C-alpha cells in the first residue's frame, strides 16, 4: 500500500482555446474537470497500474466534494481531512493552435491549526498499513514551512519510506529530514542549488549534491529528455522516447508514481527509473490531467533507453 499526501488539492479545470490572445477576450467551448493536486495525481497513476493506494490531504466545500466524487468514480481510496475553506481550482488553458499550455494555480485555502492537527491524526491512522508515503505539491496558507520535515520524520520513526516532490523552501526544509527520494524537475533543482544546470555533467553533479543535502535518491526530471537519477554511488539516465504530446500536466506525478511502485517492490534504481519514465511518457500522450494509461506504460517499458553514467 502506498499513501499519498496532497496538502493542497485542486479541481483542475482544463480549457481548450484555439489561438490564445493575451489581453483580449478569448472564447472557449470545452472545459474538462479532473481531481488534481500532485499527490492525488500520484495515487491516480498508481491505481491505474493496479497497485494499492490511498490519497490523504485536505478538502473543503463544493470543490472538495466534486474531487471526492471524481475519485470515487475511479474507484480510488481516499481519506481527506475536512476544512472550512473551499478547496482551490487550478486553470489549465491549452492552446490547440500552438499546442502550448498555461497554468493558473491558486494559493489554496487557509488551514487552521486544529485542521492541521486533525490531519496528522488522520494520516497516522490511514497510513498504518503503508510502507511508503509520497508527499507532493505546494503547501496552502496557514501551514508551517517545515511541514514536510515533520511528516517525513514521523514516517521514518514508524519505519516507512518517503518520497518528496515539492519546491522552494518546502523542499529545502524537507531535505533536512532525509527523505528516501526526491524528484525535482530541472527548474526546481536549479532553484534549490542556486545555479543553472545546462549540461549533462552539471545535472549529474546537481543530483549528487542533492543526495549530499539529505536525499537517499535524487531524481532530476528533464521533460522530453527523460531523467537523471543518483543515489550517491550510481548515476542512471533514462531517456524518454519521442511521443506526440497531448498534455504535460501530471507527467512528473506519473513519474513519481512509477518510482514509488518500484521503491515499494524493492526494484533496482535502474528499474525504478525505467518505470518512472515509461509512466511519465505515457502521461503526456493523454489530454488534460488524464495521466498515464496502463497499456501505454506496458508498451513503453521495454523501449525506455537506460544508460549508466559515471
Ligand atoms: N514532451 C515529452 N515527451 C516525452 N516524455 C515526456 C515529455 N515531457 C515529460 N515527459 C516525461 O515525464 C517526466 C516528467 O516530466 P517533467 O520533467 O516535465 O516533470 P514535472 O515538471 O515535474 O511535470 P509536472 O509538474 O507537469 O507534472 C519526464 O522525465 C519524461 O519521462
Ligand atoms: O500548485 P501545485 O500544488 O504545485 O500543483 C498543482 C498542479 O499543477 O499539479 C498537478 C500537476 O502536476 C495538477 O493536478 C495541479 O493543477
Short mmCIF file of C-alpha atoms and ligand atoms in Angstrom, two decimals:
data_model
loop_
_atom_site.label_atom_id
_atom_site.label_comp_id
_atom_site.label_asym_id
_atom_site.label_seq_id
_atom_site.Cartn_x
_atom_site.Cartn_y
_atom_site.Cartn_z
CA UNK A 1 0.00 0.00 0.00
CA UNK A 2 1.26 3.50 -0.90
CA UNK A 3 -0.16 6.54 0.88
CA UNK A 4 -0.06 9.89 -0.88
CA UNK A 5 -0.29 13.28 0.80
CA UNK A 6 -1.74 16.29 -1.04
CA UNK A 7 -1.81 19.27 1.32
CA UNK A 8 -3.16 21.50 -1.46
CA UNK A 9 -5.52 19.53 -3.74
CA UNK A 10 -7.29 21.28 -6.57
CA UNK A 11 -10.08 20.85 -9.02
CA UNK A 12 -8.17 21.06 -12.31
CA UNK A 13 -10.21 22.89 -14.94
CA UNK A 14 -8.85 22.38 -18.44
CA UNK A 15 -9.98 24.85 -21.04
CA UNK A 16 -9.21 24.50 -24.76
CA UNK A 17 -8.74 27.77 -26.66
CA UNK A 18 -7.77 27.95 -30.34
CA UNK A 19 -5.17 30.73 -30.61
CA UNK A 20 -5.00 32.29 -27.14
CA UNK A 21 -4.54 36.08 -27.34
CA UNK A 22 -3.31 37.81 -24.20
CA UNK A 23 -5.12 40.98 -23.10
CA UNK A 24 -8.09 40.16 -25.39
CA UNK A 25 -11.41 38.36 -24.86
CA UNK A 26 -10.85 34.68 -25.65
CA UNK A 27 -13.85 32.38 -26.15
CA UNK A 28 -13.67 28.76 -25.17
CA UNK A 29 -16.04 25.87 -25.83
CA UNK A 30 -14.84 22.90 -23.85
CA UNK A 31 -13.93 22.55 -20.17
CA UNK A 32 -12.94 19.23 -18.54
CA UNK A 33 -12.54 18.79 -14.79
CA UNK A 34 -10.07 16.47 -13.03
CA UNK A 35 -9.37 15.65 -9.38
CA UNK A 36 -5.97 17.34 -9.16
CA UNK A 37 -3.09 18.21 -6.91
CA UNK A 38 0.20 16.37 -7.17
CA UNK A 39 -0.30 13.63 -4.55
CA UNK A 40 -3.79 12.88 -5.85
CA UNK A 41 -2.33 12.52 -9.35
CA UNK A 42 0.29 10.12 -7.95
CA UNK A 43 -2.46 7.99 -6.36
CA UNK A 44 -4.48 8.01 -9.60
CA UNK A 45 -1.47 6.79 -11.59
CA UNK A 46 -0.58 4.11 -9.01
CA UNK A 47 -4.21 2.92 -9.06
CA UNK A 48 -4.20 2.83 -12.89
CA UNK A 49 -1.20 0.46 -12.69
CA UNK A 50 -3.19 -1.88 -10.44
CA UNK A 51 -1.38 -1.08 -7.18
CA UNK A 52 -2.98 -0.29 -3.85
CA UNK A 53 -3.00 3.36 -2.75
CA UNK A 54 -4.84 5.80 -0.51
CA UNK A 55 -4.91 9.58 -1.03
CA UNK A 56 -4.84 11.86 2.04
CA UNK A 57 -4.85 15.64 2.50
CA UNK A 58 -7.39 18.40 2.99
CA UNK A 59 -10.68 19.00 1.18
CA UNK A 60 -13.36 21.59 1.72
CA UNK A 61 -16.69 22.76 0.37
CA UNK A 62 -18.27 22.17 -3.09
CA UNK A 63 -14.93 21.75 -4.91
CA UNK A 64 -13.80 19.25 -2.29
CA UNK A 65 -16.96 17.20 -2.75
CA UNK A 66 -16.51 17.31 -6.52
CA UNK A 67 -12.97 15.92 -6.13
CA UNK A 68 -14.24 13.10 -3.91
CA UNK A 69 -16.95 12.25 -6.46
CA UNK A 70 -14.37 12.13 -9.28
CA UNK A 71 -12.06 9.90 -7.21
CA UNK A 72 -14.90 7.60 -6.16
CA UNK A 73 -15.88 7.18 -9.84
CA UNK A 74 -12.36 5.87 -10.49
CA UNK A 75 -12.60 3.51 -7.51
CA UNK A 76 -9.78 5.25 -5.64
CA UNK A 77 -9.38 5.04 -1.86
CA UNK A 78 -9.13 8.40 -0.10
CA UNK A 79 -9.38 9.95 3.37
CA UNK A 80 -9.35 13.73 3.33
CA UNK A 81 -9.44 15.85 6.46
CA UNK A 82 -12.38 18.29 6.15
CA UNK A 83 -11.60 22.02 6.20
CA UNK A 84 -13.87 25.05 6.45
CA UNK A 85 -12.49 27.00 3.45
CA UNK A 86 -13.11 25.80 -0.13
CA UNK A 87 -10.52 23.71 -1.97
CA UNK A 88 -8.91 25.70 -4.81
CA UNK A 89 -9.44 25.39 -8.54
CA UNK A 90 -6.47 25.44 -10.93
CA UNK A 91 -6.96 26.51 -14.53
CA UNK A 92 -5.03 24.91 -17.35
CA UNK A 93 -5.50 26.75 -20.62
CA UNK A 94 -4.50 24.67 -23.62
CA UNK A 95 -3.96 26.48 -26.88
CA UNK A 96 -4.98 24.00 -29.58
CA UNK A 97 -3.25 26.18 -32.22
CA UNK A 98 0.23 26.42 -30.68
CA UNK A 99 -0.22 23.21 -28.59
CA UNK A 100 1.15 25.11 -25.58
CA UNK A 101 -0.45 25.38 -22.18
CA UNK A 102 -0.66 28.00 -19.47
CA UNK A 103 -1.39 27.05 -15.85
CA UNK A 104 -3.05 29.36 -13.33
CA UNK A 105 -2.59 27.86 -9.85
CA UNK A 106 -4.34 29.40 -6.83
CA UNK A 107 -2.59 29.57 -3.42
CA UNK A 108 -5.28 27.41 -1.80
CA UNK A 109 -7.46 27.68 1.32
CA UNK A 110 -6.15 28.75 4.72
CA UNK A 111 -5.72 25.74 7.01
CA UNK A 112 -6.34 26.28 10.72
CA UNK A 113 -4.09 24.79 13.45
CA UNK A 114 -6.89 22.44 14.57
CA UNK A 115 -7.44 21.20 10.98
CA UNK A 116 -3.70 20.55 10.69
CA UNK A 117 -3.70 18.62 13.99
CA UNK A 118 -6.63 16.52 12.79
CA UNK A 119 -4.81 15.83 9.51
CA UNK A 120 -1.75 14.47 11.38
CA UNK A 121 -4.05 12.09 13.28
CA UNK A 122 -5.90 11.03 10.11
CA UNK A 123 -2.64 10.42 8.24
CA UNK A 124 -1.20 8.40 11.12
CA UNK A 125 -4.26 6.15 11.11
CA UNK A 126 -4.77 5.85 7.34
CA UNK A 127 -1.11 5.13 6.55
CA UNK A 128 -0.81 2.36 9.16
CA UNK A 129 -0.64 -0.39 6.53
CA UNK A 130 1.50 1.55 4.02
CA UNK A 131 5.22 1.13 3.64
CA UNK A 132 5.67 4.27 1.55
CA UNK A 133 4.34 7.80 1.96
CA UNK A 134 4.55 10.11 -1.06
CA UNK A 135 4.27 13.83 -0.27
CA UNK A 136 3.70 16.08 -3.25
CA UNK A 137 2.87 19.62 -4.23
CA UNK A 138 2.51 23.11 -2.85
CA UNK A 139 1.58 23.98 0.71
CA UNK A 140 -1.55 26.07 1.40
CA UNK A 141 -1.54 29.14 3.68
CA UNK A 142 -1.58 28.51 7.43
CA UNK A 143 0.78 25.52 7.33
CA UNK A 144 4.37 25.99 8.57
CA UNK A 145 7.18 25.69 6.00
CA UNK A 146 8.73 22.76 7.88
CA UNK A 147 5.56 20.63 7.40
CA UNK A 148 7.26 18.09 5.12
CA UNK A 149 10.22 17.88 7.55
CA UNK A 150 7.78 16.96 10.35
CA UNK A 151 5.82 14.47 8.20
CA UNK A 152 8.98 12.74 6.92
CA UNK A 153 10.48 12.47 10.41
CA UNK A 154 7.34 10.86 11.83
CA UNK A 155 7.02 8.48 8.84
CA UNK A 156 10.63 7.35 9.33
CA UNK A 157 10.02 6.79 13.05
CA UNK A 158 7.28 4.33 12.00
CA UNK A 159 9.69 2.58 9.61
CA UNK A 160 8.07 3.92 6.42
CA UNK A 161 9.88 5.06 3.30
CA UNK A 162 9.24 8.57 2.00
CA UNK A 163 9.16 10.38 -1.35
CA UNK A 164 9.06 14.17 -1.53
CA UNK A 165 8.11 16.19 -4.62
CA UNK A 166 7.82 19.87 -3.83
CA UNK A 167 9.62 23.15 -4.43
CA UNK A 168 11.45 26.07 -2.84
CA UNK A 169 11.59 26.41 0.94
CA UNK A 170 9.37 23.35 1.43
CA UNK A 171 11.84 21.17 -0.48
CA UNK A 172 14.83 22.72 1.30
CA UNK A 173 13.30 22.10 4.75
CA UNK A 174 12.04 18.63 3.79
CA UNK A 175 15.51 17.53 2.65
CA UNK A 176 16.80 18.05 6.20
CA UNK A 177 14.61 15.11 7.29
CA UNK A 178 16.41 12.86 4.76
CA UNK A 179 13.58 11.65 2.51
CA UNK A 180 14.30 8.36 0.68
CA UNK A 181 13.74 10.00 -2.71
CA UNK A 182 13.11 13.48 -4.12
CA UNK A 183 12.09 14.34 -7.69
CA UNK A 184 12.67 17.96 -8.62
CA UNK A 185 12.39 18.93 -12.28
CA UNK A 186 15.30 20.90 -13.76
CA UNK A 187 13.87 24.31 -12.75
CA UNK A 188 13.24 23.16 -9.18
CA UNK A 189 16.71 21.62 -8.92
CA UNK A 190 18.28 24.84 -10.24
CA UNK A 191 16.35 26.88 -7.67
CA UNK A 192 17.43 24.51 -4.89
CA UNK A 193 21.10 24.57 -5.89
CA UNK A 194 21.18 28.25 -6.86
CA UNK A 195 22.78 27.66 -10.28
CA UNK A 196 21.90 26.68 -13.86
CA UNK A 197 22.02 23.01 -14.82
CA UNK A 198 22.62 23.12 -18.55
CA UNK A 199 24.88 20.21 -19.45
CA UNK A 200 24.53 16.53 -18.60
CA UNK A 201 27.66 16.80 -16.40
CA UNK A 202 26.08 19.69 -14.46
CA UNK A 203 22.85 17.74 -13.93
CA UNK A 204 24.78 14.69 -12.68
CA UNK A 205 26.71 16.89 -10.24
CA UNK A 206 23.44 18.52 -9.19
CA UNK A 207 21.80 15.15 -8.47
CA UNK A 208 24.81 14.07 -6.39
CA UNK A 209 24.72 17.34 -4.47
CA UNK A 210 21.02 16.89 -3.67
CA UNK A 211 21.92 13.46 -2.25
CA UNK A 212 24.53 15.18 -0.06
CA UNK A 213 21.83 17.61 1.08
CA UNK A 214 19.87 14.68 2.54
CA UNK A 215 18.01 12.73 -0.17
CA UNK A 216 18.56 8.97 -0.39
CA UNK A 217 17.97 9.18 -4.14
CA UNK A 218 17.74 12.36 -6.22
CA UNK A 219 15.82 12.10 -9.48
CA UNK A 220 16.01 15.17 -11.70
CA UNK A 221 13.33 15.04 -14.39
CA UNK A 222 14.12 16.79 -17.66
CA UNK A 223 10.80 16.88 -19.56
CA UNK A 224 11.07 15.27 -23.00
CA UNK A 225 14.70 14.30 -22.30
CA UNK A 226 13.71 11.88 -19.51
CA UNK A 227 15.53 11.91 -16.18
CA UNK A 228 18.86 11.54 -14.41
CA UNK A 229 18.96 9.80 -11.02
CA UNK A 230 21.64 9.25 -8.44
CA UNK A 231 21.83 7.57 -5.07
CA UNK A 232 25.32 8.98 -4.49
CA UNK A 233 27.02 5.89 -5.94
CA UNK A 234 25.31 5.06 -9.24
CA UNK A 235 24.05 7.54 -11.81
CA UNK A 236 21.33 6.44 -14.23
CA UNK A 237 19.97 8.27 -17.22
CA UNK A 238 16.60 7.13 -18.57
CA UNK A 239 15.55 8.71 -21.87
CA UNK A 240 12.01 9.36 -22.98
CA UNK A 241 11.09 8.22 -26.48
CA UNK A 242 9.54 10.76 -28.86
CA UNK A 243 5.78 10.93 -28.45
CA UNK A 244 3.14 13.39 -29.59
CA UNK A 245 2.30 15.48 -26.51
CA UNK A 246 -1.39 15.99 -25.69
CA UNK A 247 -0.83 17.41 -22.19
CA UNK A 248 2.25 17.53 -19.99
CA UNK A 249 0.20 18.21 -16.84
CA UNK A 250 0.86 15.43 -14.33
CA UNK A 251 3.81 13.90 -16.24
CA UNK A 252 6.02 14.45 -13.20
CA UNK A 253 3.37 12.93 -10.93
CA UNK A 254 3.11 9.83 -13.11
CA UNK A 255 6.92 9.55 -12.94
CA UNK A 256 6.77 9.79 -9.14
CA UNK A 257 4.06 7.10 -9.13
CA UNK A 258 6.37 4.77 -11.07
CA UNK A 259 9.27 5.48 -8.73
CA UNK A 260 7.02 4.79 -5.71
CA UNK A 261 5.75 1.47 -7.11
CA UNK A 262 9.34 0.38 -7.77
CA UNK A 263 10.60 1.51 -4.36
CA UNK A 264 7.74 -0.43 -2.77
CA UNK A 265 8.73 -3.58 -4.71
CA UNK A 266 12.42 -3.16 -3.83
CA UNK A 267 13.42 -2.81 -7.53
CA UNK A 268 16.88 -1.58 -8.54
CA UNK A 269 17.38 2.13 -9.24
CA UNK A 270 17.60 1.27 -12.95
CA UNK A 271 14.20 -0.47 -12.93
CA UNK A 272 12.66 2.36 -10.92
CA UNK A 273 13.88 4.90 -13.50
CA UNK A 274 12.57 2.72 -16.34
CA UNK A 275 9.07 2.54 -14.82
CA UNK A 276 9.13 6.25 -13.90
CA UNK A 277 9.97 7.31 -17.45
CA UNK A 278 7.53 4.83 -19.03
CA UNK A 279 4.74 6.27 -16.86
CA UNK A 280 5.81 9.90 -17.50
CA UNK A 281 5.95 9.28 -21.25
CA UNK A 282 2.55 7.59 -21.25
CA UNK A 283 1.10 10.52 -19.28
CA UNK A 284 1.94 13.17 -21.89
CA UNK A 285 0.06 11.12 -24.53
CA UNK A 286 -3.30 11.74 -22.81
CA UNK A 287 -5.26 15.02 -22.65
CA UNK A 288 -5.71 17.24 -19.57
CA UNK A 289 -4.76 15.62 -16.28
CA UNK A 290 -5.90 12.24 -17.54
CA UNK A 291 -2.43 10.78 -16.67
CA UNK A 292 -0.99 7.52 -17.97
CA UNK A 293 -2.91 4.53 -19.31
CA UNK A 294 -1.64 1.13 -18.19
CA UNK A 295 -1.46 -0.32 -21.73
CA UNK A 296 0.73 2.60 -22.90
CA UNK A 297 3.07 2.13 -19.91
CA UNK A 298 3.43 -1.59 -20.71
CA UNK A 299 4.16 -0.71 -24.34
CA UNK A 300 6.90 1.80 -23.43
CA UNK A 301 8.55 -0.12 -20.57
CA UNK A 302 10.86 -2.32 -22.70
CA UNK A 303 11.53 0.62 -25.05
CA UNK A 304 12.98 3.05 -22.47
CA UNK A 305 16.71 3.64 -23.06
CA UNK A 306 18.77 3.31 -19.88
CA UNK A 307 22.41 4.44 -19.58
CA UNK A 308 24.71 4.11 -16.61
CA UNK A 309 26.76 7.27 -16.24
CA UNK A 310 29.98 7.80 -14.32
N1 LIG B 1 7.47 16.01 -24.15
C1 LIG B 1 7.66 14.85 -23.54
N2 LIG B 1 7.86 13.72 -24.25
C2 LIG B 1 8.05 12.52 -23.63
N3 LIG B 1 8.10 12.38 -22.29
C3 LIG B 1 7.93 13.47 -21.54
C4 LIG B 1 7.70 14.76 -22.10
N4 LIG B 1 7.55 15.65 -21.07
C5 LIG B 1 7.69 14.94 -19.92
N5 LIG B 1 7.91 13.64 -20.20
C6 LIG B 1 8.11 12.56 -19.23
O1 LIG B 1 7.60 12.94 -17.98
C7 LIG B 1 8.65 13.05 -17.00
C8 LIG B 1 8.39 14.22 -16.07
O2 LIG B 1 8.33 15.41 -16.83
P1 LIG B 1 8.83 16.82 -16.27
O3 LIG B 1 10.30 16.81 -16.12
O4 LIG B 1 8.24 17.86 -17.17
O5 LIG B 1 8.19 16.83 -14.80
P2 LIG B 1 7.43 17.97 -13.98
O6 LIG B 1 7.91 19.32 -14.41
O7 LIG B 1 7.52 17.59 -12.58
O8 LIG B 1 5.96 17.73 -14.54
P3 LIG B 1 4.54 18.31 -13.99
O9 LIG B 1 4.83 19.28 -12.89
O10 LIG B 1 3.95 18.95 -15.22
O11 LIG B 1 3.80 17.11 -13.56
C9 LIG B 1 9.95 13.16 -17.81
O12 LIG B 1 11.06 12.68 -17.08
C10 LIG B 1 9.61 12.33 -19.03
O13 LIG B 1 9.82 10.95 -18.79
O1 LIG B 2 0.15 24.18 -7.18
P1 LIG B 2 0.86 22.86 -7.03
O2 LIG B 2 0.43 22.12 -5.81
O3 LIG B 2 2.35 22.98 -7.13
O4 LIG B 2 0.46 21.97 -8.30
C1 LIG B 2 -0.87 21.71 -8.63
C2 LIG B 2 -0.92 21.09 -10.01
O5 LIG B 2 -0.40 21.98 -11.01
O6 LIG B 2 -0.15 19.92 -10.02
C3 LIG B 2 -0.73 18.90 -10.81
C4 LIG B 2 0.16 18.58 -11.97
O7 LIG B 2 1.43 18.19 -11.53
C5 LIG B 2 -2.11 19.41 -11.23
O8 LIG B 2 -3.06 18.43 -10.94
C6 LIG B 2 -2.34 20.65 -10.40
O9 LIG B 2 -3.04 21.64 -11.09
#
